[in-house]
């Protein structure tokens, strides 16, 4: 179970030969999922809502389950999925008769309480780099007025001819506006948020992964489920309210030993978040003024 199952399902399907993986998530017609389940599956990856839907319809049964994986447990708590997860777990074998794996970026008291409820004598494995943020990511902060943020974003991408960029914003409406403006101004872009239907998310992710689309604009929730190689730049259009989200955002680049760059825009509405981010990182991030050419007016397309 995952808050966002698309990336997990795609990755498993590509990485396992002779293993049938079925992905169950909302926004995709039920008919195709039912047909896939009727043919049997070794691994089912799903969001809680759609898994519950299939359980209630009788198109999925979990009596024979031997391994239960709960991914992004902290996010599922934040997004209110836990009541559905509890209903699903009640339909699996007892916790002493199955293996349960719980993954979480942060182990809060609430997450640990879930682990105690759903596992028996669990082993806790913590994997944390020596530095909170990867040494392979070069980090910059531009001090910029909110009214100039879009000009700065456009010029960074256009003047440098960047081809695989991930842009983060805090709100879904902000993500939509950024994607619409980039597209209007001749830079291929897609949005990834909870408002985007699942079939469009799949198409957007594939286009971005294949390099057909230059920019993906995402919220934190959507961005946590995206793992794409060769993202050269991560841009924080707005600084996240939670420092941990900053680390997750910039972790989309500089992966597998490759180098990457993160650029954050600190405006009058979000610069307050910077000290907490620096405290988590354990160091200051130099705040720069963008050069004049990066604040040039956006040329209008005819």
Coordinates of N, CA and C in Angstrom, one line a residue, residues 1-6 8-9 12 21-26 33 43-52 54 60 68-71 76 81 84-85 88 198:
X1 N 0.8 -1.2 0.0 CA 0.0 0.0 0.0 C 0.9 1.2 0.0
X2 N 0.5 2.2 -0.8 CA 1.3 3.4 -0.9 C 0.3 4.6 -1.1
X3 N 0.6 5.8 -0.5 CA -0.1 7.0 -0.8 C -0.2 7.3 -2.3
X4 N 1.0 7.0 -2.9 CA 1.1 7.2 -4.4 C 1.7 6.0 -5.0
X5 N 0.9 5.1 -5.6 CA 1.4 3.8 -6.0 C 1.9 3.8 -7.5
X6 N 1.7 4.8 -8.2 CA 2.1 4.8 -9.7 C 3.5 4.5 -9.8
X8 N 5.8 3.3 -7.8 CA 6.2 2.0 -7.2 C 5.8 0.9 -8.2
X9 N 4.6 1.0 -8.7 CA 4.1 -0.1 -9.6 C 4.9 -0.1 -10.9
X12 N 8.4 -1.6 -10.1 CA 8.4 -3.0 -9.9 C 8.2 -3.8 -11.2
X21 N 2.9 -8.0 -11.8 CA 2.6 -6.9 -10.9 C 1.4 -6.2 -11.4
X22 N 0.4 -6.0 -10.5 CA -0.8 -5.3 -10.8 C -0.9 -4.0 -10.0
X23 N -1.1 -2.9 -10.6 CA -1.2 -1.6 -9.9 C -2.7 -1.2 -9.8
X24 N -3.1 -0.9 -8.6 CA -4.5 -0.5 -8.4 C -4.6 0.9 -7.8
X25 N -5.0 1.9 -8.6 CA -5.1 3.2 -8.1 C -6.3 3.9 -8.8
X26 N -6.7 4.9 -8.1 CA -7.9 5.7 -8.6 C -7.6 6.4 -9.9
X33 N -8.4 -3.2 -14.4 CA -7.9 -3.7 -13.2 C -8.5 -5.0 -12.8
X43 N 2.3 -9.7 -7.2 CA 2.4 -8.5 -6.3 C 1.3 -7.5 -6.7
X44 N 0.6 -7.0 -5.7 CA -0.4 -6.0 -6.0 C 0.1 -4.7 -5.3
X45 N 0.2 -3.6 -6.0 CA 0.6 -2.3 -5.5 C -0.6 -1.4 -5.6
X46 N -1.1 -0.8 -4.5 CA -2.3 0.0 -4.6 C -2.4 1.1 -3.6
X47 N -3.2 2.1 -4.0 CA -3.6 3.1 -3.0 C -4.7 2.6 -2.1
X48 N -4.8 3.0 -0.9 CA -5.8 2.4 0.0 C -7.2 2.5 -0.5
X49 N -7.6 3.6 -1.1 CA -9.0 3.8 -1.5 C -9.4 2.8 -2.6
X50 N -8.5 2.6 -3.6 CA -8.8 1.7 -4.7 C -8.7 0.2 -4.3
X51 N -7.8 -0.1 -3.4 CA -7.7 -1.5 -2.8 C -9.0 -1.8 -2.1
X52 N -9.5 -0.9 -1.3 CA -10.8 -1.1 -0.5 C -11.9 -1.3 -1.5
X54 N -11.8 -2.7 -4.5 CA -11.8 -4.0 -5.0 C -12.1 -5.1 -4.0
X60 N -10.8 -8.6 -5.3 CA -9.5 -8.8 -4.7 C -9.7 -9.5 -3.4
X68 N 3.1 -7.9 3.6 CA 2.4 -6.7 3.5 C 3.4 -5.5 3.6
X69 N 3.4 -4.6 2.6 CA 4.3 -3.5 2.6 C 3.5 -2.2 2.7
X70 N 3.8 -1.4 3.7 CA 3.2 -0.1 3.8 C 4.3 1.0 3.5
X71 N 4.1 1.6 2.4 CA 5.1 2.6 2.0 C 4.6 4.0 2.3
X76 N 0.8 8.7 4.6 CA -0.5 8.2 4.7 C -1.2 8.7 5.9
X81 N -5.2 8.5 5.3 CA -5.5 7.2 4.8 C -5.6 6.1 5.8
X84 N -8.6 3.7 6.3 CA -8.8 2.7 5.2 C -7.8 1.6 5.3
X85 N -6.5 2.0 5.7 CA -5.5 1.0 5.8 C -5.9 0.0 6.9
X88 N -8.2 -2.5 5.6 CA -7.6 -3.5 4.7 C -6.8 -4.5 5.4
X198 N -5.4 9.9 -12.7 CA -4.3 8.9 -12.8 C -3.8 8.6 -14.2

